[in-house]
Amino acid sequence: MEIVKKLGTKFNEIVIRTSVLEEMKGNYTAERLLRTWEEDFVDEDTGNVVTIQRNEILFDRGVLMDNDVLSQINFYLQSGDIKDVLASNQKRTGIAVKNSASVYCVTILQGTKKRNYYLYANSVDLALNIITDFLEQKIEGSFSFTSVKEMGFSNLIPLEDDDLDKDFYKIEVEIAYEEDDPFKQVYILQANDAEEAKEIIIKFISLKMKEEKREKPFETTIVSARTVPCNNIIDYQFAKEYFDND
């Protein structure tokens, strides 16, 4: 019967950077281990000698440093191709990566009311950072998060006026530029009805084309329209600084 090893948490993980083999033994590589060296070659155009740095992966993250692995590490320590190793008492092989930009819906609880906010982000963490920054300036009192959901990509049109009586719509439109094949896009925005939403979308597309200096005639046709539970849309310009510094 296979014994399932109990997982630890980050709170009891011990990570050290060391060149001492005894300190590595029985632990795991905490990051990908690379050997690095330099090579010289002659530039055929100039005749100058150019030095380039080479890298080779020796071990991936989460490799147990047993006697065989330590023997190889020792060889590269002696050769100078590696200087030390980042070692952990926990085997961690999973690597969290960020997705491409998408639309997220963050639901908060303020008092007894739940509110939904739509915004661009590339991860749950980034979505929470952006919405926290926004809400700390936008509302009064305390709030808590109840859910974060990736909604797939669509175009968010920021509010022109914060009108509580207007619904939020998710509109799929077919766009046909002159002499180009038609294509479909989805927009989320606030409007009185689907027809007003269409007019706002046309205005949004026209402004974007003007900014990009590629103005040309186009037609739009509503493919589908439905209301969505939303209380506010965070402007991309607000979120952009987070993308730029992420």
XYZ file of N, CA and C in Angstrom:
738
model
N 0.847 -1.199 0.000
C 0.000 0.000 0.000
C 0.883 1.250 0.000
N 0.603 2.136 -0.950
C 1.404 3.352 -1.072
C 1.017 4.354 0.008
N 2.022 4.894 0.682
C 1.785 5.879 1.733
C 1.771 7.275 1.112
N 0.685 8.009 1.317
C 0.565 9.356 0.784
C 1.268 10.332 1.722
N 2.236 11.041 1.174
C 2.993 11.992 1.986
C 2.134 13.215 2.297
N 2.132 13.611 3.562
C 1.371 14.780 3.984
C 2.032 16.041 3.455
N 1.241 16.898 2.833
C 1.773 18.136 2.280
C 1.948 19.187 3.366
N 3.030 19.939 3.248
C 3.242 21.076 4.129
C 2.736 22.339 3.455
N 2.830 23.453 4.119
C 2.445 24.742 3.555
C 3.673 25.633 3.464
N 3.492 26.791 2.846
C 4.586 27.763 2.749
C 5.081 28.198 4.128
N 4.188 28.082 5.135
C 4.552 28.544 6.470
C 5.610 27.657 7.123
N 5.698 26.401 6.695
C 6.736 25.542 7.276
C 7.749 25.080 6.239
N 7.816 25.820 5.123
C 8.853 25.529 4.127
C 10.154 26.210 4.534
N 11.255 25.500 4.395
C 12.586 26.051 4.667
C 13.354 26.084 3.354
N 13.743 27.275 2.935
C 14.474 27.453 1.678
C 15.819 28.093 1.980
N 16.878 27.479 1.473
C 18.222 28.036 1.674
C 18.974 28.025 0.353
N 19.863 28.989 0.194
C 20.773 28.991 -0.949
C 22.147 28.583 -0.427
N 22.679 27.504 -0.977
C 23.903 26.939 -0.415
C 24.771 26.290 -1.486
N 26.054 26.206 -1.188
C 26.992 25.459 -2.040
C 27.547 24.255 -1.279
N 26.973 23.980 -0.105
C 27.413 22.864 0.739
C 26.541 21.646 0.433
N 27.161 20.579 -0.043
C 26.409 19.395 -0.461
C 25.608 18.781 0.682
N 26.159 18.790 1.875
C 25.487 18.184 3.020
C 24.173 18.908 3.332
N 24.143 20.222 3.079
C 22.920 20.990 3.325
C 21.869 20.730 2.241
N 22.316 20.303 1.073
C 21.389 19.996 -0.028
C 20.784 18.606 0.115
N 21.516 17.680 0.689
C 21.143 16.261 0.696
C 19.751 16.040 1.300
N 18.919 15.318 0.560
C 17.569 15.002 1.023
C 16.555 16.098 0.782
N 17.026 17.269 0.327
C 16.125 18.368 -0.001
C 15.828 18.370 -1.499
N 15.067 19.371 -1.941
C 14.656 19.450 -3.342
C 15.137 20.760 -3.957
N 15.348 20.735 -5.260
C 15.686 21.982 -5.951
C 14.466 22.902 -5.907
N 14.676 24.135 -5.452
C 13.561 25.082 -5.297
C 13.354 25.939 -6.539
N 14.243 25.811 -7.496
C 14.125 26.514 -8.765
C 14.876 25.718 -9.816
N 14.637 26.018 -11.061
C 15.357 25.334 -12.140
C 16.844 25.648 -12.027
N 17.665 24.608 -12.069
C 19.109 24.776 -11.907
C 19.777 24.804 -13.277
N 20.476 25.897 -13.553
C 21.154 26.084 -14.835
C 22.659 26.113 -14.644
N 23.365 25.539 -15.599
C 24.813 25.759 -15.659
C 25.058 26.849 -16.684
N 26.003 27.728 -16.372
C 26.275 28.885 -17.221
C 27.755 28.940 -17.552
N 28.061 29.177 -18.813
C 29.448 29.324 -19.227
C 29.516 30.292 -20.405
N 30.725 30.706 -20.740
C 30.912 31.663 -21.827
C 31.700 31.030 -22.961
N 31.343 31.427 -24.182
C 32.045 30.952 -25.369
C 32.424 32.146 -26.229
N 33.595 32.063 -26.859
C 34.051 33.108 -27.775
C 33.885 32.637 -29.214
N 33.456 33.553 -30.071
C 33.437 33.233 -31.497
C 33.792 34.489 -32.276
N 34.240 34.291 -33.519
C 34.684 35.401 -34.356
C 33.532 35.861 -35.237
N 33.226 37.151 -35.154
C 32.198 37.738 -36.003
C 32.728 37.799 -37.429
N 32.048 37.122 -38.359
C 32.533 37.042 -39.738
C 32.516 38.397 -40.435
N 31.625 39.289 -40.022
C 31.530 40.602 -40.674
C 32.619 41.556 -40.212
N 32.934 41.534 -38.907
C 33.900 42.499 -38.363
C 35.255 41.889 -38.042
N 35.289 40.570 -37.865
C 36.535 39.918 -37.469
C 36.813 40.016 -35.986
N 35.918 40.652 -35.237
C 36.107 40.797 -33.797
C 35.695 39.520 -33.063
N 36.336 39.304 -31.918
C 35.979 38.176 -31.066
C 34.833 38.606 -30.155
N 33.752 37.856 -30.204
C 32.564 38.179 -29.418
C 32.333 37.075 -28.390
N 32.078 37.474 -27.151
C 31.809 36.515 -26.074
C 30.308 36.439 -25.827
N 29.771 35.222 -25.824
C 28.354 35.033 -25.531
C 28.201 34.096 -24.340
N 27.115 34.274 -23.617
C 26.836 33.428 -22.455
C 25.900 32.295 -22.852
N 26.255 31.085 -22.453
C 25.443 29.907 -22.734
C 24.823 29.389 -21.443
N 23.631 28.799 -21.565
C 22.953 28.193 -20.420
C 22.436 26.809 -20.786
N 22.459 25.912 -19.825
C 21.909 24.572 -20.009
C 21.159 24.177 -18.741
N 19.964 23.620 -18.916
C 19.184 23.169 -17.767
C 19.767 21.867 -17.242
N 20.140 21.865 -15.963
C 20.638 20.642 -15.329
C 19.500 19.886 -14.648
N 18.723 20.594 -13.848
C 17.611 19.967 -13.124
C 16.439 20.937 -13.057
N 15.242 20.394 -13.197
C 14.044 21.210 -13.040
C 13.751 21.427 -11.559
N 12.783 22.246 -11.301
C 12.340 22.503 -9.936
C 11.715 21.235 -9.343
N 11.978 20.990 -8.053
C 11.346 19.875 -7.354
C 12.064 18.548 -7.475
N 13.338 18.561 -7.884
C 14.111 17.318 -8.013
C 14.756 16.971 -6.671
N 14.580 15.726 -6.231
C 15.191 15.268 -4.983
C 16.701 15.189 -5.154
N 17.419 15.812 -4.244
C 18.883 15.807 -4.329
C 19.433 14.612 -3.560
N 19.427 13.461 -4.242
C 19.987 12.237 -3.666
C 21.468 12.157 -4.027
N 22.105 11.036 -3.740
C 23.544 10.914 -3.963
C 23.923 11.101 -5.429
N 23.115 10.553 -6.339
C 23.413 10.671 -7.766
C 23.340 12.122 -8.228
N 22.285 12.821 -7.817
C 22.124 14.226 -8.197
C 23.215 15.078 -7.562
N 23.533 14.799 -6.303
C 24.582 15.563 -5.620
C 25.930 15.374 -6.287
N 26.181 14.185 -6.820
C 27.439 13.927 -7.529
C 27.550 14.826 -8.755
N 26.446 14.973 -9.478
C 26.450 15.841 -10.660
C 26.578 17.309 -10.263
N 25.875 17.700 -9.209
C 25.966 19.080 -8.737
C 27.388 19.405 -8.315
N 28.023 18.479 -7.627
C 29.395 18.686 -7.169
C 30.338 18.906 -8.349
N 30.138 18.141 -9.422
C 30.984 18.286 -10.614
C 30.896 19.708 -11.164
N 29.679 20.239 -11.267
C 29.499 21.576 -11.839
C 29.893 22.676 -10.855
N 29.823 22.397 -9.563
C 30.359 23.348 -8.585
C 31.863 23.468 -8.728
N 32.529 22.332 -8.885
C 33.985 22.319 -9.017
C 34.438 22.982 -10.316
N 33.638 22.816 -11.380
C 34.003 23.407 -12.676
C 33.692 24.896 -12.732
N 32.891 25.374 -11.785
C 32.520 26.784 -11.768
C 31.308 27.116 -12.617
N 30.674 26.086 -13.204
C 29.496 26.332 -14.040
C 28.269 26.702 -13.206
N 28.243 26.280 -11.941
C 27.226 26.753 -11.002
C 27.921 27.209 -9.730
N 27.305 28.161 -9.028
C 27.907 28.693 -7.807
C 27.221 28.167 -6.552
N 25.923 27.937 -6.646
C 25.170 27.452 -5.494
C 23.841 26.887 -5.971
N 23.059 26.392 -5.034
C 21.761 25.785 -5.337
C 20.733 26.319 -4.349
N 19.534 26.636 -4.849
C 18.434 27.012 -3.972
C 17.698 25.735 -3.595
N 17.738 25.385 -2.302
C 17.195 24.106 -1.830
C 15.986 24.329 -0.931
N 15.026 23.400 -0.997
C 13.812 23.465 -0.180
C 13.553 22.112 0.461
N 12.946 22.143 1.642
C 12.562 20.885 2.293
C 11.236 20.349 1.754
N 10.619 21.088 0.810
C 9.351 20.660 0.217
C 9.505 20.486 -1.295
N 8.866 19.454 -1.815
C 8.889 19.214 -3.255
C 7.794 20.035 -3.915
N 8.211 21.043 -4.685
C 7.254 21.909 -5.372
C 7.562 21.880 -6.867
N 6.694 21.251 -7.639
C 6.911 21.127 -9.083
C 5.926 21.959 -9.905
N 4.851 22.411 -9.283
C 3.868 23.232 -9.996
C 4.337 24.673 -10.098
N 4.033 25.302 -11.221
C 4.437 26.689 -11.450
C 3.219 27.487 -11.905
N 2.828 28.473 -11.123
C 1.691 29.322 -11.487
C 2.124 30.329 -12.542
N 1.365 30.428 -13.621
C 1.658 31.394 -14.681
C 0.432 32.267 -14.914
N 0.664 33.425 -15.487
C -0.432 34.346 -15.776
C -1.021 34.047 -17.148
N -2.314 34.269 -17.289
C -2.987 34.095 -18.567
C -2.899 35.378 -19.379
N -3.390 35.329 -20.602
C -3.528 36.554 -21.377
C -4.707 37.352 -20.809
N -4.793 38.606 -21.185
C -5.837 39.476 -20.639
C -7.223 38.945 -20.976
N -8.107 39.035 -20.010
C -9.476 38.565 -20.177
C -10.378 39.433 -19.308
N -11.671 39.206 -19.410
C -12.623 39.934 -18.564
C -12.942 39.089 -17.336
N -12.879 39.723 -16.182
C -13.223 39.062 -14.922
C -14.427 39.760 -14.299
N -15.254 38.964 -13.641
C -16.353 39.512 -12.844
C -16.040 39.249 -11.379
N -15.910 40.316 -10.610
C -15.635 40.200 -9.177
C -16.902 40.579 -8.418
N -17.339 39.680 -7.550
C -18.529 39.935 -6.740
C -18.108 40.272 -5.318
N -18.625 41.377 -4.805
C -18.309 41.782 -3.437
C -19.587 41.800 -2.603
N -19.399 41.727 -1.313
C -20.502 41.883 -0.364
C -20.254 43.159 0.418
N -21.179 44.096 0.282
C -21.097 45.354 1.027
C -22.354 45.478 1.869
N -22.194 45.303 3.164
C -23.359 45.244 4.029
C -24.127 43.962 3.748
N -25.349 44.095 3.286
C -26.163 42.916 2.948
C -26.337 42.761 1.438
N -25.704 43.638 0.666
C -25.897 43.629 -0.784
C -24.664 43.100 -1.515
N -24.919 42.272 -2.530
C -23.850 41.800 -3.406
C -23.793 42.689 -4.649
N -22.578 42.994 -5.083
C -22.393 43.837 -6.257
C -21.359 43.195 -7.177
N -21.601 43.300 -8.484
C -20.707 42.718 -9.489
C -19.958 43.810 -10.239
N -18.655 43.613 -10.378
C -17.806 44.556 -11.097
C -17.067 43.817 -12.207
N -17.077 44.407 -13.397
C -16.387 43.823 -14.550
C -15.109 44.609 -14.823
N -14.039 43.889 -15.136
C -12.753 44.526 -15.381
C -11.850 43.603 -16.186
N -10.786 44.191 -16.746
C -9.761 43.409 -17.433
C -8.689 42.989 -16.433
N -8.216 41.743 -16.560
C -7.104 41.245 -15.742
C -6.528 40.013 -16.427
N -5.359 39.560 -15.943
C -4.772 38.331 -16.502
C -4.623 37.237 -15.451
N -5.153 37.490 -14.264
C -5.126 36.483 -13.199
C -6.106 36.900 -12.109
N -6.453 35.955 -11.262
C -7.338 36.259 -10.134
C -6.675 37.274 -9.211
N -5.379 37.080 -8.943
C -4.663 37.999 -8.049
C -4.698 39.428 -8.582
N -4.432 39.575 -9.891
C -4.429 40.919 -10.468
C -5.826 41.530 -10.423
N -6.840 40.725 -10.694
C -8.218 41.222 -10.632
C -8.547 41.746 -9.236
N -8.125 41.016 -8.205
C -8.397 41.440 -6.828
C -7.622 42.703 -6.469
N -6.391 42.820 -6.961
C -5.603 44.029 -6.695
C -6.249 45.257 -7.331
N -6.688 45.102 -8.576
C -7.296 46.229 -9.288
C -8.610 46.646 -8.631
N -9.472 45.674 -8.340
C -10.778 46.007 -7.777
C -10.645 46.596 -6.374
N -9.660 46.126 -5.600
C -9.440 46.692 -4.267
C -9.040 48.153 -4.368
N -8.103 48.452 -5.267
C -7.663 49.828 -5.489
C -8.851 50.709 -5.894
N -9.666 50.194 -6.777
C -10.829 50.938 -7.272
C -11.852 51.192 -6.167
N -12.215 50.145 -5.430
C -13.281 50.262 -4.431
C -12.871 51.094 -3.226
N -11.591 51.060 -2.874
C -11.129 51.879 -1.748
C -11.361 53.362 -2.011
N -11.409 53.739 -3.286
C -11.630 55.135 -3.650
C -13.078 55.422 -4.050
N -13.811 54.364 -4.389
C -15.142 54.542 -4.971
C -16.278 54.441 -3.953
N -16.117 53.579 -2.937
C -17.219 53.358 -1.995
C -16.788 53.687 -0.567
N -17.753 53.777 0.314
C -17.482 54.013 1.732
C -17.785 52.750 2.527
N -17.027 52.528 3.588
C -17.282 51.378 4.447
C -16.546 50.132 3.993
N -16.817 49.051 4.691
C -16.100 47.794 4.447
C -16.791 46.959 3.371
N -16.019 46.079 2.766
C -16.544 45.146 1.770
C -15.702 43.878 1.812
N -16.266 42.789 1.319
C -15.534 41.520 1.238
C -15.814 40.887 -0.116
N -14.906 40.002 -0.549
C -15.065 39.338 -1.839
C -15.804 38.018 -1.650
N -16.758 37.755 -2.531
C -17.483 36.482 -2.469
C -17.156 35.569 -3.645
N -16.750 36.147 -4.785
C -16.358 35.303 -5.917
C -15.578 36.107 -6.947
N -14.741 35.399 -7.698
C -14.019 35.966 -8.839
C -14.155 34.971 -9.981
N -14.649 35.433 -11.120
C -14.899 34.521 -12.237
C -14.354 35.099 -13.533
N -13.587 34.263 -14.255
C -13.131 34.683 -15.580
C -14.282 34.506 -16.563
N -14.552 35.543 -17.353
C -15.712 35.536 -18.237
C -15.348 35.332 -19.702
N -14.065 35.155 -20.011
C -13.663 35.117 -21.413
C -13.488 36.532 -21.924
N -12.950 36.669 -23.142
C -12.668 38.028 -23.610
C -13.900 38.672 -24.229
N -14.089 39.938 -23.891
C -15.083 40.791 -24.541
C -14.597 42.225 -24.392
N -15.262 43.142 -25.047
C -14.877 44.551 -24.981
C -15.722 45.260 -23.928
N -15.060 45.828 -22.940
C -15.760 46.575 -21.895
C -15.805 48.046 -22.270
N -16.993 48.602 -22.278
C -17.143 50.029 -22.557
C -17.440 50.733 -21.238
N -16.546 51.631 -20.801
C -16.734 52.282 -19.499
C -17.981 53.156 -19.475
N -18.467 53.413 -18.274
C -19.702 54.175 -18.100
C -19.513 55.626 -18.508
N -20.483 56.153 -19.265
C -20.483 57.577 -19.580
C -21.103 58.368 -18.430
N -22.132 57.788 -17.829
C -22.751 58.381 -16.642
C -23.221 57.243 -15.743
N -22.996 57.378 -14.468
C -23.317 56.309 -13.514
C -24.818 56.333 -13.214
N -25.602 55.822 -14.181
C -27.061 55.852 -14.064
C -27.551 54.522 -13.501
N -28.069 54.551 -12.283
C -28.502 53.320 -11.624
C -29.741 52.709 -12.271
N -30.471 53.505 -13.061
C -31.698 52.997 -13.677
C -31.435 52.225 -14.971
N -30.240 52.332 -15.512
C -29.918 51.641 -16.762
C -29.412 50.230 -16.485
N -29.761 49.320 -17.374
C -29.255 47.950 -17.281
C -27.882 47.843 -17.937
N -27.200 46.758 -17.626
C -25.958 46.426 -18.320
C -26.265 45.316 -19.321
N -25.722 45.469 -20.522
C -25.996 44.522 -21.600
C -24.713 43.835 -22.069
N -24.887 42.582 -22.453
C -23.843 41.856 -23.175
C -24.342 41.705 -24.603
N -23.687 42.403 -25.516
C -24.146 42.486 -26.901
C -23.118 41.841 -27.827
N -23.561 40.894 -28.626
C -22.708 40.359 -29.689
C -23.122 41.031 -30.992
N -22.162 41.643 -31.669
C -22.463 42.333 -32.922
C -21.595 41.781 -34.043
N -22.129 41.842 -35.237
C -21.340 41.532 -36.430
C -20.888 42.854 -37.023
N -19.594 42.969 -37.248
C -19.011 44.206 -37.767
C -18.494 43.947 -39.174
N -18.882 44.796 -40.107
C -18.447 44.645 -41.496
C -17.806 45.947 -41.960
N -16.474 45.931 -42.101
C -15.771 47.076 -42.661
C -15.851 47.006 -44.183
N -15.790 48.151 -44.792
C -15.855 48.209 -46.256
C -14.731 47.380 -46.875
N -15.097 46.458 -47.762
C -14.173 45.596 -48.509
C -13.504 44.536 -47.635
N -13.965 44.335 -46.404
C -13.419 43.292 -45.524
C -14.522 42.297 -45.169
N -14.109 41.078 -44.812
C -15.083 40.083 -44.372
C -15.645 40.470 -43.006
N -16.925 40.243 -42.768
C -17.511 40.567 -41.462
C -16.982 39.650 -40.366
N -16.976 40.142 -39.142
C -16.552 39.351 -37.989
C -17.409 39.749 -36.795
N -17.356 38.929 -35.747
C -18.197 39.163 -34.576
C -17.355 39.571 -33.366
N -17.914 40.456 -32.556
C -17.289 40.863 -31.300
C -18.367 41.011 -30.230
N -17.932 40.868 -28.981
C -18.852 40.983 -27.845
C -18.501 42.229 -27.033
N -19.517 42.963 -26.632
C -19.336 44.176 -25.835
C -20.208 44.098 -24.584
N -19.688 44.628 -23.489
C -20.462 44.752 -22.251
C -20.511 46.232 -21.892
N -21.704 46.742 -21.692
C -21.873 48.177 -21.475
C -23.217 48.455 -20.815
N -23.382 49.697 -20.382
C -24.637 50.121 -19.760
C -25.457 50.919 -20.771
N -26.745 50.616 -20.855
C -27.619 51.316 -21.804
C -29.074 51.159 -21.379
N -29.936 51.987 -21.986
C -31.371 51.880 -21.708
C -31.980 50.649 -22.359
N -31.478 50.317 -23.558
C -31.976 49.154 -24.285
C -30.920 48.724 -25.301
N -31.216 47.660 -26.044
C -30.246 47.096 -26.982
C -29.917 48.064 -28.114
N -30.913 48.820 -28.575
C -30.664 49.752 -29.674
C -29.738 50.883 -29.237
N -29.947 51.381 -28.014
C -29.032 52.410 -27.512
C -27.641 51.816 -27.332
N -27.575 50.568 -26.882
C -26.285 49.893 -26.735
C -25.562 49.822 -28.073
N -26.300 49.530 -29.140
C -25.705 49.473 -30.478
C -25.106 50.822 -30.864
N -25.827 51.905 -30.589
C -25.321 53.243 -30.916
C -24.047 53.563 -30.130
N -24.012 53.146 -28.866
C -22.814 53.377 -28.046
C -21.640 52.576 -28.596
N -21.906 51.352 -29.037
C -20.854 50.508 -29.616
C -20.302 51.141 -30.890
N -21.183 51.645 -31.748
C -20.743 52.306 -32.983
C -19.857 53.505 -32.662
N -20.279 54.289 -31.671
C -19.489 55.449 -31.248
C -18.131 55.004 -30.705
N -18.125 53.916 -29.933
C -16.890 53.386 -29.344
C -15.931 52.919 -30.438
N -16.439 52.181 -31.427
C -15.598 51.692 -32.524
C -15.049 52.853 -33.341
N -15.899 53.832 -33.637
C -15.485 54.990 -34.438
C -14.377 55.770 -33.752
N -14.508 55.973 -32.441
C -13.496 56.701 -31.687
C -12.173 55.944 -31.680
N -12.256 54.625 -31.517
C -11.044 53.809 -31.507
C -10.344 53.855 -32.859
N -11.108 53.787 -33.944
C -10.531 53.856 -35.286
C -9.876 55.213 -35.529
N -10.500 56.265 -35.011
C -9.938 57.605 -35.165
C -8.621 57.726 -34.416
N -8.577 57.172 -33.209
C -7.345 57.208 -32.418
C -6.228 56.437 -33.110
N -6.589 55.349 -33.784
C -5.602 54.510 -34.468
C -5.352 54.950 -35.906
N -6.010 56.048 -36.324
C -5.834 56.627 -37.662
C -6.099 55.603 -38.770
N -7.191 54.884 -38.638
C -7.575 53.911 -39.675
C -9.088 53.981 -39.914
N -9.572 55.192 -40.043
C -11.005 55.394 -40.229
C -11.467 54.894 -41.599
N -12.549 54.127 -41.598
C -13.195 53.696 -42.834
C -14.621 53.265 -42.505
N -15.507 53.293 -43.495
C -16.920 52.978 -43.240
C -17.109 51.546 -42.729
N -18.108 51.373 -41.867
C -18.429 50.027 -41.377
C -19.905 49.965 -41.003
N -20.415 48.755 -40.933
C -21.790 48.525 -40.517
C -21.809 47.534 -39.367
N -22.779 47.680 -38.467
C -22.911 46.746 -37.346
C -24.323 46.172 -37.316
N -24.398 44.899 -36.964
C -25.679 44.220 -36.821
C -25.690 43.468 -35.501
N -26.726 43.635 -34.712
C -26.821 42.916 -33.439
C -27.121 41.447 -33.707
N -26.275 40.573 -33.174
C -26.473 39.130 -33.290
C -27.270 38.617 -32.095
N -26.891 39.084 -30.905
C -27.608 38.701 -29.685
C -27.448 39.801 -28.647
N -28.403 39.867 -27.741
C -28.358 40.883 -26.681
C -29.075 40.350 -25.449
N -28.426 40.522 -24.306
C -29.069 40.134 -23.047
C -28.507 40.985 -21.920
N -29.298 41.143 -20.889
C -28.820 41.889 -19.727
C -27.937 40.988 -18.871
N -26.993 41.606 -18.167
C -26.105 40.864 -17.273
C -26.113 41.541 -15.908
N -25.962 40.765 -14.828
C -25.928 41.358 -13.485
C -24.601 42.070 -13.249
N -24.596 43.361 -13.400
C -23.374 44.161 -13.260
C -23.727 45.477 -12.591
N -22.823 45.962 -11.751
C -23.029 47.239 -11.074
C -22.068 48.322 -11.541
N -20.943 47.895 -12.134
C -19.991 48.886 -12.621
C -18.965 48.205 -13.514
N -18.394 48.984 -14.415
C -17.306 48.531 -15.289
C -16.092 49.390 -14.995
N -14.980 48.757 -14.715
C -13.748 49.493 -14.437
C -13.052 49.804 -15.756
N -12.800 51.061 -15.980
C -12.174 51.521 -17.218
C -10.802 50.865 -17.395
N -10.498 50.474 -18.631
C -9.199 49.859 -18.920
C -8.053 50.793 -18.548
N -8.242 52.095 -18.706
C -7.172 53.038 -18.389
C -6.787 52.973 -16.914
N -7.752 52.631 -16.062
C -7.445 52.464 -14.635
C -6.615 51.205 -14.423
N -6.984 50.122 -15.131
C -6.287 48.839 -14.967
C -4.949 48.803 -15.692
N -4.777 49.662 -16.694
C -3.592 49.612 -17.561
C -2.296 49.725 -16.774
N -2.284 50.564 -15.755
C -1.058 50.741 -14.973
C -0.646 49.446 -14.283
N -1.623 48.629 -13.922
C -1.313 47.329 -13.318
C -0.693 46.391 -14.342
N -1.218 46.407 -15.574
C -0.630 45.580 -16.630
C 0.796 46.030 -16.933
N 1.002 47.350 -16.952
C 2.327 47.888 -17.271
C 3.361 47.541 -16.205
N 2.913 47.341 -14.964
C 3.844 47.076 -13.863
C 3.769 45.645 -13.348
N 3.038 44.794 -14.042
C 2.855 43.410 -13.598
C 4.097 42.568 -13.934
